[in-house]
């Protein structure tokens, strides 16, 4: 996931930079070429202007030459004379035409185009001017005055029979007025200078136009020279200097090195960005991992589980197969923590997590939800079977104690399994069902698994509500104690009472005491409840000096290492004599932590408090326990007592039990005595104390007070 994202991020930074680099290169190349092209074009345009004005200035130059020759007294005298002096013409114009410096051809004509005199390269000739100038001369002369009064010139490039030429004409006007009569029809002097390749080249040299030449093809020419009528006469071209190419060559290496430098800088920036993004991403991935995993076990946590379920439950909705969730809640973990400390508790969790991970395999998602709670999600068509098989493997796995620091530590597990049915259900509902099933497993006894069924809901919801009410009433002090008198087997005098919890739940009536205790154990209220019972009973019984007090202690209380301290502080606070107090414990689960229990028992007995084993003979009893733990008294279970009057076997069993107790140096109380016969038999069998409806039911505190505080000598019944 991370790699894909890195690539995406990389692309989103590196790609634009690469594109920018390519763009920069393109732009720079374009800029350089357009700058040099611009320079080339500008130079070409300027050269064309120069060439055009070069031609124009040659035309003007010839016009000036005409002005010098036509606006001249000698020329006028001669050319307006009846007989033209050819010798003058030859020396004035024929000679110079030979050199071709200013003009190649000179022709003098009258207003009708009749040639008066004509020279071509120093030689006299007689052209038909109409043909010779291809009709162009007429146009020039038309621009001049038709008399000899006012002087004017006209010049243009014209096509001639001998190729393109600059042609200039001027009307012959003497500078001295009156030399020619005013009404004399005008005569004209015409010069032509051929635009030969040599002359064009000469112009090129003068005006610094390289390789200035005529170009036969109009397409290849740079400009076309037209005559006065606008007809094309000749095409000109030259070799462009292309100064842009020069500057291009000069600039390019520098420009490219700058671009290269920029590209390197940009790539460096890109790399830095990419690097930074990767680092940020790594940190994100890391913090995401931390947010979705449990630090202690390294397993996914509740958040990850929820994410996973959100993802997979929608897959299930799409019909990708089943989904089963398994809740595992360790039994007895709290006491490991309390007994051996959090460090050992943490190590146990780590060991359990590793074991669970190995059992669950890679296909299932195993999460630690916190404390001693785990969840496993199985997917696919075999999810339901896999989950059940895993539950069995977990139970087997936990049957063996863990070895931590040389200590053998046992924990159990209550497992709840909920299958997600084909029709979609919400994630929180699946979790709730697994939770309900897990509580059911806990109720059924430690170390078991239960699969959710809808009937569990009522049960569970009922229990939650019950627990909530119990908590509230406990805090408000609304629970009461009843006291059942215990009598001496011989005298039948009350010598002790057993404190029994009574809870009248508002709106529901009395709740069975064993249910109150179970719910308190399940919902973490047992310590509070136990302390309440002990303190209340001690406070009451303090005023009954002749009476001993028996208080029931739940195994959950007993496993709490703080229990001994609680007992001691209650004794101190209430001022009750320790010697008059007896704690009743059932043996269930005492064996969970025999060492720990033994230690607690020793310390309780050191306070002066005695301990009785309750409900002996109810089915779970084991003689081994009698040997392992030092009890002061045995309470024979009601079922055993009921048996003695039914048949002889019952009597034998009771007899054997009492003998056994005596052999362990234990006194015996019989409970559930309902008849006189039972009372007699039990006394004969060796029980020293009797308890049961035959003598008295449990009575409330006020009644007990009336009995024991005012008349301590009074025997019950
Ligand atoms: P248990 O410790 O065996 O207490 C004796 C139970 O037997 C009491 O029931 C008592 O009312 C009943 N009983 C006494 N004499 C007779 C008789 O002649 N016939 C019959 N059928 N029953 C008789 P209760 O008060 O309902 O208590 C039930 C159980 O609840 C107790 O059994 C005890 O395990 C638990 N419990 C009651 N109070 C507390 C308490 O404060 N703390 C703890 N941890 N457990 C308690
Ligand atoms: Ca009891
Ligand atoms: Ca009992």
PDB file of C-alpha atoms in Angstrom, residues 451-653:
ATOM      1  CA  UNK A 451     -21.989 -20.122  20.186  1.00  0.00           C
ATOM      2  CA  UNK A 452     -24.393 -17.215  19.972  1.00  0.00           C
ATOM      3  CA  UNK A 453     -28.085 -17.972  19.663  1.00  0.00           C
ATOM      4  CA  UNK A 454     -30.883 -15.382  19.724  1.00  0.00           C
ATOM      5  CA  UNK A 455     -32.270 -16.796  23.008  1.00  0.00           C
ATOM      6  CA  UNK A 456     -29.117 -15.580  24.729  1.00  0.00           C
ATOM      7  CA  UNK A 457     -30.114 -11.990  24.069  1.00  0.00           C
ATOM      8  CA  UNK A 458     -32.901 -11.758  26.629  1.00  0.00           C
ATOM      9  CA  UNK A 459     -30.685 -13.411  29.198  1.00  0.00           C
ATOM     10  CA  UNK A 460     -27.788 -11.153  28.479  1.00  0.00           C
ATOM     11  CA  UNK A 461     -29.740  -7.942  28.236  1.00  0.00           C
ATOM     12  CA  UNK A 462     -31.461  -8.883  31.472  1.00  0.00           C
ATOM     13  CA  UNK A 463     -28.123  -9.390  33.142  1.00  0.00           C
ATOM     14  CA  UNK A 464     -26.755  -6.087  31.908  1.00  0.00           C
ATOM     15  CA  UNK A 465     -29.770  -4.255  33.247  1.00  0.00           C
ATOM     16  CA  UNK A 466     -29.536  -6.222  36.470  1.00  0.00           C
ATOM     17  CA  UNK A 467     -25.891  -5.316  36.835  1.00  0.00           C
ATOM     18  CA  UNK A 468     -26.631  -1.648  36.178  1.00  0.00           C
ATOM     19  CA  UNK A 469     -29.336  -1.631  38.861  1.00  0.00           C
ATOM     20  CA  UNK A 470     -27.140  -3.555  41.257  1.00  0.00           C
ATOM     21  CA  UNK A 471     -24.334  -1.091  40.793  1.00  0.00           C
ATOM     22  CA  UNK A 472     -26.638   1.850  41.441  1.00  0.00           C
ATOM     23  CA  UNK A 473     -28.282   0.276  44.492  1.00  0.00           C
ATOM     24  CA  UNK A 474     -24.953  -0.824  45.894  1.00  0.00           C
ATOM     25  CA  UNK A 475     -23.638   2.710  45.613  1.00  0.00           C
ATOM     26  CA  UNK A 476     -26.844   4.062  47.168  1.00  0.00           C
ATOM     27  CA  UNK A 477     -26.628   1.559  50.037  1.00  0.00           C
ATOM     28  CA  UNK A 478     -29.975  -0.018  49.191  1.00  0.00           C
ATOM     29  CA  UNK A 479     -28.828  -3.595  49.752  1.00  0.00           C
ATOM     30  CA  UNK A 480     -29.585  -5.294  53.079  1.00  0.00           C
ATOM     31  CA  UNK A 481     -28.281  -8.242  55.008  1.00  0.00           C
ATOM     32  CA  UNK A 482     -30.269 -11.034  56.586  1.00  0.00           C
ATOM     33  CA  UNK A 483     -28.838 -13.101  59.397  1.00  0.00           C
ATOM     34  CA  UNK A 484     -29.535 -16.784  59.799  1.00  0.00           C
ATOM     35  CA  UNK A 485     -28.876 -18.062  63.312  1.00  0.00           C
ATOM     36  CA  UNK A 486     -26.595 -21.067  63.768  1.00  0.00           C
ATOM     37  CA  UNK A 487     -27.187 -23.115  66.904  1.00  0.00           C
ATOM     38  CA  UNK A 488     -25.162 -25.350  69.123  1.00  0.00           C
ATOM     39  CA  UNK A 489     -25.979 -28.967  68.210  1.00  0.00           C
ATOM     40  CA  UNK A 490     -26.528 -30.020  71.822  1.00  0.00           C
ATOM     41  CA  UNK A 491     -28.132 -27.005  73.483  1.00  0.00           C
ATOM     42  CA  UNK A 492     -29.747 -25.587  70.316  1.00  0.00           C
ATOM     43  CA  UNK A 493     -28.719 -22.162  71.521  1.00  0.00           C
ATOM     44  CA  UNK A 494     -27.852 -19.615  68.907  1.00  0.00           C
ATOM     45  CA  UNK A 495     -24.152 -19.100  69.010  1.00  0.00           C
ATOM     46  CA  UNK A 496     -23.528 -17.681  65.534  1.00  0.00           C
ATOM     47  CA  UNK A 497     -25.199 -16.069  62.541  1.00  0.00           C
ATOM     48  CA  UNK A 498     -24.502 -16.315  58.823  1.00  0.00           C
ATOM     49  CA  UNK A 499     -24.829 -13.031  57.012  1.00  0.00           C
ATOM     50  CA  UNK A 500     -26.744 -13.380  53.741  1.00  0.00           C
ATOM     51  CA  UNK A 501     -27.200 -10.704  51.113  1.00  0.00           C
ATOM     52  CA  UNK A 502     -30.695  -9.449  50.323  1.00  0.00           C
ATOM     53  CA  UNK A 503     -31.559  -7.216  47.409  1.00  0.00           C
ATOM     54  CA  UNK A 504     -35.051  -5.992  46.695  1.00  0.00           C
ATOM     55  CA  UNK A 505     -34.684  -4.708  43.158  1.00  0.00           C
ATOM     56  CA  UNK A 506     -37.027  -1.818  42.516  1.00  0.00           C
ATOM     57  CA  UNK A 507     -39.805  -2.860  40.171  1.00  0.00           C
ATOM     58  CA  UNK A 508     -38.708  -6.517  40.148  1.00  0.00           C
ATOM     59  CA  UNK A 509     -38.830  -7.725  43.717  1.00  0.00           C
ATOM     60  CA  UNK A 510     -36.184  -9.747  45.571  1.00  0.00           C
ATOM     61  CA  UNK A 511     -33.289 -11.106  43.502  1.00  0.00           C
ATOM     62  CA  UNK A 512     -31.858 -14.544  44.377  1.00  0.00           C
ATOM     63  CA  UNK A 513     -28.672 -13.987  46.434  1.00  0.00           C
ATOM     64  CA  UNK A 514     -26.574 -16.396  44.369  1.00  0.00           C
ATOM     65  CA  UNK A 515     -27.599 -14.470  41.203  1.00  0.00           C
ATOM     66  CA  UNK A 516     -26.668 -11.194  42.877  1.00  0.00           C
ATOM     67  CA  UNK A 517     -23.240 -12.640  43.601  1.00  0.00           C
ATOM     68  CA  UNK A 518     -22.788 -14.103  40.102  1.00  0.00           C
ATOM     69  CA  UNK A 519     -23.755 -10.829  38.423  1.00  0.00           C
ATOM     70  CA  UNK A 520     -21.475  -8.892  40.764  1.00  0.00           C
ATOM     71  CA  UNK A 521     -18.619 -11.255  39.845  1.00  0.00           C
ATOM     72  CA  UNK A 522     -19.323 -10.898  36.133  1.00  0.00           C
ATOM     73  CA  UNK A 523     -19.594  -7.144  36.107  1.00  0.00           C
ATOM     74  CA  UNK A 524     -16.701  -6.371  38.419  1.00  0.00           C
ATOM     75  CA  UNK A 525     -18.815  -5.409  41.417  1.00  0.00           C
ATOM     76  CA  UNK A 526     -17.822  -8.280  43.650  1.00  0.00           C
ATOM     77  CA  UNK A 527     -15.170  -6.469  45.666  1.00  0.00           C
ATOM     78  CA  UNK A 528     -17.531  -3.623  46.380  1.00  0.00           C
ATOM     79  CA  UNK A 529     -20.342  -5.998  47.281  1.00  0.00           C
ATOM     80  CA  UNK A 530     -18.076  -8.182  49.433  1.00  0.00           C
ATOM     81  CA  UNK A 531     -16.727  -5.245  51.376  1.00  0.00           C
ATOM     82  CA  UNK A 532     -20.244  -3.936  51.900  1.00  0.00           C
ATOM     83  CA  UNK A 533     -21.395  -7.302  53.301  1.00  0.00           C
ATOM     84  CA  UNK A 534     -18.369  -7.740  55.544  1.00  0.00           C
ATOM     85  CA  UNK A 535     -18.475  -4.223  56.947  1.00  0.00           C
ATOM     86  CA  UNK A 536     -22.250  -4.184  57.414  1.00  0.00           C
ATOM     87  CA  UNK A 537     -22.241  -7.577  59.126  1.00  0.00           C
ATOM     88  CA  UNK A 538     -19.313  -6.691  61.404  1.00  0.00           C
ATOM     89  CA  UNK A 539     -20.911  -3.413  62.357  1.00  0.00           C
ATOM     90  CA  UNK A 540     -24.185  -5.161  63.253  1.00  0.00           C
ATOM     91  CA  UNK A 541     -22.668  -8.171  64.993  1.00  0.00           C
ATOM     92  CA  UNK A 542     -20.401  -6.024  67.129  1.00  0.00           C
ATOM     93  CA  UNK A 543     -23.456  -5.370  69.258  1.00  0.00           C
ATOM     94  CA  UNK A 544     -24.165  -9.081  69.725  1.00  0.00           C
ATOM     95  CA  UNK A 545     -21.334 -10.041  72.080  1.00  0.00           C
ATOM     96  CA  UNK A 546     -22.191 -13.737  72.454  1.00  0.00           C
ATOM     97  CA  UNK A 547     -22.619 -14.373  68.749  1.00  0.00           C
ATOM     98  CA  UNK A 548     -20.026 -15.372  66.201  1.00  0.00           C
ATOM     99  CA  UNK A 549     -20.382 -14.131  62.646  1.00  0.00           C
ATOM    100  CA  UNK A 550     -20.063 -16.103  59.418  1.00  0.00           C
ATOM    101  CA  UNK A 551     -19.658 -14.170  56.168  1.00  0.00           C
ATOM    102  CA  UNK A 552     -19.647 -15.689  52.676  1.00  0.00           C
ATOM    103  CA  UNK A 553     -16.672 -14.821  50.515  1.00  0.00           C
ATOM    104  CA  UNK A 554     -16.779 -15.300  46.757  1.00  0.00           C
ATOM    105  CA  UNK A 555     -13.728 -17.025  45.214  1.00  0.00           C
ATOM    106  CA  UNK A 556     -13.268 -13.915  43.081  1.00  0.00           C
ATOM    107  CA  UNK A 557     -12.804 -11.875  46.233  1.00  0.00           C
ATOM    108  CA  UNK A 558     -10.516 -14.412  47.709  1.00  0.00           C
ATOM    109  CA  UNK A 559      -8.166 -14.394  44.732  1.00  0.00           C
ATOM    110  CA  UNK A 560      -7.655 -10.646  45.088  1.00  0.00           C
ATOM    111  CA  UNK A 561      -4.370 -10.101  46.940  1.00  0.00           C
ATOM    112  CA  UNK A 562      -5.819  -6.933  48.455  1.00  0.00           C
ATOM    113  CA  UNK A 563      -8.486  -9.028  50.159  1.00  0.00           C
ATOM    114  CA  UNK A 564      -6.551  -9.693  53.351  1.00  0.00           C
ATOM    115  CA  UNK A 565      -5.887  -5.985  53.754  1.00  0.00           C
ATOM    116  CA  UNK A 566      -9.590  -5.283  53.202  1.00  0.00           C
ATOM    117  CA  UNK A 567     -10.551  -7.726  55.928  1.00  0.00           C
ATOM    118  CA  UNK A 568      -8.020  -6.201  58.300  1.00  0.00           C
ATOM    119  CA  UNK A 569      -9.199  -2.656  57.638  1.00  0.00           C
ATOM    120  CA  UNK A 570     -12.885  -3.599  57.999  1.00  0.00           C
ATOM    121  CA  UNK A 571     -12.091  -5.225  61.350  1.00  0.00           C
ATOM    122  CA  UNK A 572     -10.279  -2.131  62.442  1.00  0.00           C
ATOM    123  CA  UNK A 573     -12.927   0.278  61.236  1.00  0.00           C
ATOM    124  CA  UNK A 574     -15.836  -1.603  62.739  1.00  0.00           C
ATOM    125  CA  UNK A 575     -13.986  -2.649  65.871  1.00  0.00           C
ATOM    126  CA  UNK A 576     -15.218  -6.198  65.432  1.00  0.00           C
ATOM    127  CA  UNK A 577     -13.210  -8.915  67.167  1.00  0.00           C
ATOM    128  CA  UNK A 578     -11.366 -11.016  64.630  1.00  0.00           C
ATOM    129  CA  UNK A 579     -11.811 -14.171  66.693  1.00  0.00           C
ATOM    130  CA  UNK A 580     -15.581 -13.952  66.266  1.00  0.00           C
ATOM    131  CA  UNK A 581     -15.396 -13.818  62.491  1.00  0.00           C
ATOM    132  CA  UNK A 582     -15.489 -16.800  60.194  1.00  0.00           C
ATOM    133  CA  UNK A 583     -15.206 -16.549  56.429  1.00  0.00           C
ATOM    134  CA  UNK A 584     -17.021 -19.138  54.343  1.00  0.00           C
ATOM    135  CA  UNK A 585     -15.458 -20.095  51.024  1.00  0.00           C
ATOM    136  CA  UNK A 586     -16.516 -22.653  48.461  1.00  0.00           C
ATOM    137  CA  UNK A 587     -13.719 -24.729  47.108  1.00  0.00           C
ATOM    138  CA  UNK A 588     -14.519 -24.076  43.464  1.00  0.00           C
ATOM    139  CA  UNK A 589     -11.465 -22.478  41.865  1.00  0.00           C
ATOM    140  CA  UNK A 590      -9.431 -22.413  45.020  1.00  0.00           C
ATOM    141  CA  UNK A 591      -7.129 -24.735  43.160  1.00  0.00           C
ATOM    142  CA  UNK A 592      -6.624 -22.176  40.377  1.00  0.00           C
ATOM    143  CA  UNK A 593      -3.827 -20.663  42.395  1.00  0.00           C
ATOM    144  CA  UNK A 594      -3.211 -22.971  45.299  1.00  0.00           C
ATOM    145  CA  UNK A 595      -0.070 -21.216  46.466  1.00  0.00           C
ATOM    146  CA  UNK A 596      -1.653 -17.826  46.399  1.00  0.00           C
ATOM    147  CA  UNK A 597      -4.811 -19.052  48.172  1.00  0.00           C
ATOM    148  CA  UNK A 598      -2.773 -20.830  50.830  1.00  0.00           C
ATOM    149  CA  UNK A 599      -0.825 -17.663  51.472  1.00  0.00           C
ATOM    150  CA  UNK A 600      -3.989 -15.583  51.806  1.00  0.00           C
ATOM    151  CA  UNK A 601      -5.539 -18.129  54.094  1.00  0.00           C
ATOM    152  CA  UNK A 602      -2.495 -18.110  56.343  1.00  0.00           C
ATOM    153  CA  UNK A 603      -2.563 -14.339  56.567  1.00  0.00           C
ATOM    154  CA  UNK A 604      -6.298 -14.273  57.302  1.00  0.00           C
ATOM    155  CA  UNK A 605      -5.872 -16.839  60.021  1.00  0.00           C
ATOM    156  CA  UNK A 606      -2.990 -14.810  61.356  1.00  0.00           C
ATOM    157  CA  UNK A 607      -5.468 -11.990  61.883  1.00  0.00           C
ATOM    158  CA  UNK A 608      -7.414 -14.373  64.113  1.00  0.00           C
ATOM    159  CA  UNK A 609     -10.195 -14.907  61.588  1.00  0.00           C
ATOM    160  CA  UNK A 610     -11.198 -18.512  60.957  1.00  0.00           C
ATOM    161  CA  UNK A 611     -12.122 -20.053  57.613  1.00  0.00           C
ATOM    162  CA  UNK A 612     -14.839 -22.528  56.794  1.00  0.00           C
ATOM    163  CA  UNK A 613     -15.173 -24.663  53.691  1.00  0.00           C
ATOM    164  CA  UNK A 614     -18.733 -24.089  52.495  1.00  0.00           C
ATOM    165  CA  UNK A 615     -21.044 -26.467  50.664  1.00  0.00           C
ATOM    166  CA  UNK A 616     -18.931 -29.538  51.355  1.00  0.00           C
ATOM    167  CA  UNK A 617     -20.435 -32.576  49.734  1.00  0.00           C
ATOM    168  CA  UNK A 618     -22.271 -30.611  47.076  1.00  0.00           C
ATOM    169  CA  UNK A 619     -20.487 -32.470  44.356  1.00  0.00           C
ATOM    170  CA  UNK A 620     -17.267 -30.599  43.741  1.00  0.00           C
ATOM    171  CA  UNK A 621     -15.675 -31.557  47.039  1.00  0.00           C
ATOM    172  CA  UNK A 622     -12.345 -33.177  47.048  1.00  0.00           C
ATOM    173  CA  UNK A 623     -10.486 -34.622  49.943  1.00  0.00           C
ATOM    174  CA  UNK A 624      -7.287 -33.399  48.367  1.00  0.00           C
ATOM    175  CA  UNK A 625      -8.439 -29.863  49.027  1.00  0.00           C
ATOM    176  CA  UNK A 626      -9.002 -30.611  52.654  1.00  0.00           C
ATOM    177  CA  UNK A 627      -5.411 -31.744  52.861  1.00  0.00           C
ATOM    178  CA  UNK A 628      -4.009 -28.887  50.847  1.00  0.00           C
ATOM    179  CA  UNK A 629      -5.742 -26.013  52.633  1.00  0.00           C
ATOM    180  CA  UNK A 630      -6.002 -25.489  56.308  1.00  0.00           C
ATOM    181  CA  UNK A 631      -9.647 -24.926  57.145  1.00  0.00           C
ATOM    182  CA  UNK A 632     -11.081 -24.456  60.595  1.00  0.00           C
ATOM    183  CA  UNK A 633     -14.503 -25.747  59.833  1.00  0.00           C
ATOM    184  CA  UNK A 634     -16.461 -27.732  57.302  1.00  0.00           C
ATOM    185  CA  UNK A 635     -20.004 -26.817  56.333  1.00  0.00           C
ATOM    186  CA  UNK A 636     -21.816 -29.912  55.199  1.00  0.00           C
ATOM    187  CA  UNK A 637     -24.024 -29.125  52.244  1.00  0.00           C
ATOM    188  CA  UNK A 638     -27.785 -29.089  52.451  1.00  0.00           C
ATOM    189  CA  UNK A 639     -28.027 -31.961  49.927  1.00  0.00           C
ATOM    190  CA  UNK A 640     -26.053 -34.232  52.228  1.00  0.00           C
ATOM    191  CA  UNK A 641     -28.232 -33.278  55.184  1.00  0.00           C
ATOM    192  CA  UNK A 642     -31.403 -33.936  53.213  1.00  0.00           C
ATOM    193  CA  UNK A 643     -30.041 -37.390  52.385  1.00  0.00           C
ATOM    194  CA  UNK A 644     -29.646 -38.626  55.937  1.00  0.00           C
ATOM    195  CA  UNK A 645     -33.307 -39.120  56.678  1.00  0.00           C
ATOM    196  CA  UNK A 646     -34.058 -40.587  53.254  1.00  0.00           C
ATOM    197  CA  UNK A 647     -31.959 -43.765  53.467  1.00  0.00           C
ATOM    198  CA  UNK A 648     -29.179 -45.455  55.298  1.00  0.00           C
ATOM    199  CA  UNK A 649     -26.632 -44.745  52.618  1.00  0.00           C
ATOM    200  CA  UNK A 650     -27.158 -41.069  53.258  1.00  0.00           C
ATOM    201  CA  UNK A 651     -26.430 -41.541  56.925  1.00  0.00           C
ATOM    202  CA  UNK A 652     -23.296 -43.530  56.164  1.00  0.00           C
ATOM    203  CA  UNK A 653     -22.083 -40.864  53.782  1.00  0.00           C
TER     204      UNK A 653
END
